[in-house]
């Protein structure tokens, strides 16, 4: 049953991400990825709200927690999870580790994305612009 809950929540999170990102990006005249930025920030806000509700025992049902926190927000954005982990480290006084986590995730994320692009360039001979 838990797998089905996660699958449905993940599908809904994906659809919400695409819908929101597309709508926001179409509403601005800019090449900056405002759609993705809006999704990541909204996901962080929602994760913070839901995590607080879980912590305060307002959202006690394990299946509801899995649906919203793991399934929906996991598919909506993983940025919210990164922010959660960073704040958790900060709250326990691990400021350097929190900073390291942000630098590592963002730095390696950018590097791995670039490496993925370059591997396709090498395999196909086509350059992305």
Tab-separated table of C-alpha atoms in Angstrom:
chain	number	residue	atom	x	y	z
A	1	UNK	CA	0.000	0.000	0.000
A	2	UNK	CA	2.847	2.413	0.830
A	3	UNK	CA	4.306	1.979	-2.663
A	4	UNK	CA	0.982	2.884	-4.253
A	5	UNK	CA	0.676	5.977	-2.064
A	6	UNK	CA	4.182	7.065	-3.050
A	7	UNK	CA	3.517	6.403	-6.737
A	8	UNK	CA	0.310	8.454	-6.767
A	9	UNK	CA	1.874	11.267	-4.731
A	10	UNK	CA	4.949	11.261	-6.954
A	11	UNK	CA	2.829	11.501	-10.085
A	12	UNK	CA	0.874	14.402	-8.615
A	13	UNK	CA	4.071	16.141	-7.498
A	14	UNK	CA	5.539	15.807	-10.971
A	15	UNK	CA	2.422	17.206	-12.618
A	16	UNK	CA	2.338	20.084	-10.137
A	17	UNK	CA	6.004	20.865	-10.780
A	18	UNK	CA	5.579	20.929	-14.551
A	19	UNK	CA	2.367	22.950	-14.320
A	20	UNK	CA	3.734	25.549	-11.932
A	21	UNK	CA	7.101	25.855	-13.619
A	22	UNK	CA	5.519	26.281	-17.049
A	23	UNK	CA	2.945	28.810	-15.851
A	24	UNK	CA	5.511	30.937	-14.033
A	25	UNK	CA	8.019	30.840	-16.880
A	26	UNK	CA	5.368	31.859	-19.415
A	27	UNK	CA	4.327	34.796	-17.213
A	28	UNK	CA	7.748	36.467	-17.290
A	29	UNK	CA	9.837	37.808	-20.138
A	30	UNK	CA	13.208	36.439	-19.132
A	31	UNK	CA	15.620	33.649	-19.904
A	32	UNK	CA	16.326	33.222	-16.179
A	33	UNK	CA	14.670	29.997	-14.973
A	34	UNK	CA	12.019	31.690	-12.826
A	35	UNK	CA	9.714	28.683	-13.172
A	36	UNK	CA	12.200	26.272	-11.643
A	37	UNK	CA	13.174	28.848	-9.029
A	38	UNK	CA	9.530	29.317	-8.044
A	39	UNK	CA	9.023	25.558	-7.762
A	40	UNK	CA	12.130	25.107	-5.607
A	41	UNK	CA	11.182	27.932	-3.270
A	42	UNK	CA	7.547	26.805	-3.061
A	43	UNK	CA	8.705	23.265	-2.351
A	44	UNK	CA	10.941	24.481	0.451
A	45	UNK	CA	8.099	26.487	1.944
A	46	UNK	CA	5.669	23.553	1.717
A	47	UNK	CA	8.216	21.120	3.142
A	48	UNK	CA	8.860	23.463	6.064
A	49	UNK	CA	5.149	23.823	6.747
A	50	UNK	CA	4.447	20.093	6.514
A	51	UNK	CA	7.503	19.123	8.538
A	52	UNK	CA	6.413	21.543	11.249
A	53	UNK	CA	2.935	19.978	11.209
A	54	UNK	CA	4.497	16.535	11.581
A	55	UNK	CA	6.829	17.718	14.363
A	56	UNK	CA	3.935	19.298	16.215
A	57	UNK	CA	1.905	16.116	15.746
A	58	UNK	CA	-0.810	17.779	13.658
A	59	UNK	CA	-0.020	15.375	10.829
A	60	UNK	CA	0.408	12.063	12.638
A	61	UNK	CA	-0.690	9.541	10.045
A	62	UNK	CA	2.408	7.788	8.595
A	63	UNK	CA	0.747	7.324	5.201
A	64	UNK	CA	-0.132	11.030	5.008
A	65	UNK	CA	3.452	11.910	5.911
A	66	UNK	CA	4.753	9.570	3.206
A	67	UNK	CA	2.267	10.979	0.688
A	68	UNK	CA	3.145	14.637	1.237
A	69	UNK	CA	6.782	14.690	2.353
A	70	UNK	CA	8.287	11.791	0.415
A	71	UNK	CA	5.978	11.287	-2.552
A	72	UNK	CA	4.541	14.664	-3.512
A	73	UNK	CA	7.388	16.955	-2.456
A	74	UNK	CA	10.001	14.394	-3.416
A	75	UNK	CA	8.727	14.576	-6.986
A	76	UNK	CA	7.839	18.271	-6.844
A	77	UNK	CA	11.393	19.218	-5.892
A	78	UNK	CA	14.362	17.757	-4.120
A	79	UNK	CA	15.570	21.252	-3.337
A	80	UNK	CA	13.198	21.347	-0.375
A	81	UNK	CA	14.846	18.250	1.042
A	82	UNK	CA	18.273	19.850	0.666
A	83	UNK	CA	17.057	22.918	2.549
A	84	UNK	CA	15.560	20.717	5.270
A	85	UNK	CA	18.828	18.856	5.758
A	86	UNK	CA	20.791	22.123	5.794
A	87	UNK	CA	18.527	23.714	8.422
A	88	UNK	CA	18.636	20.539	10.489
A	89	UNK	CA	22.432	20.752	10.551
A	90	UNK	CA	22.281	24.456	11.410
A	91	UNK	CA	19.864	23.813	14.273
A	92	UNK	CA	22.333	21.368	15.790
A	93	UNK	CA	25.182	23.881	15.553
A	94	UNK	CA	26.872	22.266	12.562
A	95	UNK	CA	27.217	25.467	10.543
A	96	UNK	CA	30.324	24.440	8.594
A	97	UNK	CA	28.778	21.100	7.696
A	98	UNK	CA	25.608	22.883	6.564
A	99	UNK	CA	27.649	25.216	4.384
A	100	UNK	CA	29.637	22.265	3.068
A	101	UNK	CA	26.429	20.435	2.213
A	102	UNK	CA	25.141	23.387	0.204
A	103	UNK	CA	28.426	23.859	-1.616
A	104	UNK	CA	28.795	20.148	-2.286
A	105	UNK	CA	25.241	19.618	-3.531
A	106	UNK	CA	25.168	22.704	-5.727
A	107	UNK	CA	28.751	22.449	-6.939
A	108	UNK	CA	28.600	18.763	-7.744
A	109	UNK	CA	25.088	19.098	-9.130
A	110	UNK	CA	26.301	21.684	-11.608
A	111	UNK	CA	29.411	19.647	-12.402
A	112	UNK	CA	27.467	16.423	-12.952
A	113	UNK	CA	24.921	18.207	-15.145
A	114	UNK	CA	27.749	19.650	-17.225
A	115	UNK	CA	29.448	16.229	-17.413
A	116	UNK	CA	26.179	14.722	-18.625
A	117	UNK	CA	25.909	17.351	-21.350
A	118	UNK	CA	29.521	16.839	-22.361
A	119	UNK	CA	29.130	13.056	-22.562
A	120	UNK	CA	26.281	13.527	-25.039
A	121	UNK	CA	28.416	16.007	-26.995
A	122	UNK	CA	31.196	13.414	-27.141
A	123	UNK	CA	28.831	10.620	-28.183
A	124	UNK	CA	26.868	12.589	-30.776
A	125	UNK	CA	29.250	15.320	-31.842
A	126	UNK	CA	26.454	17.854	-31.321
A	127	UNK	CA	26.939	20.916	-29.147
A	128	UNK	CA	24.184	22.197	-26.847
A	129	UNK	CA	23.524	25.932	-26.822
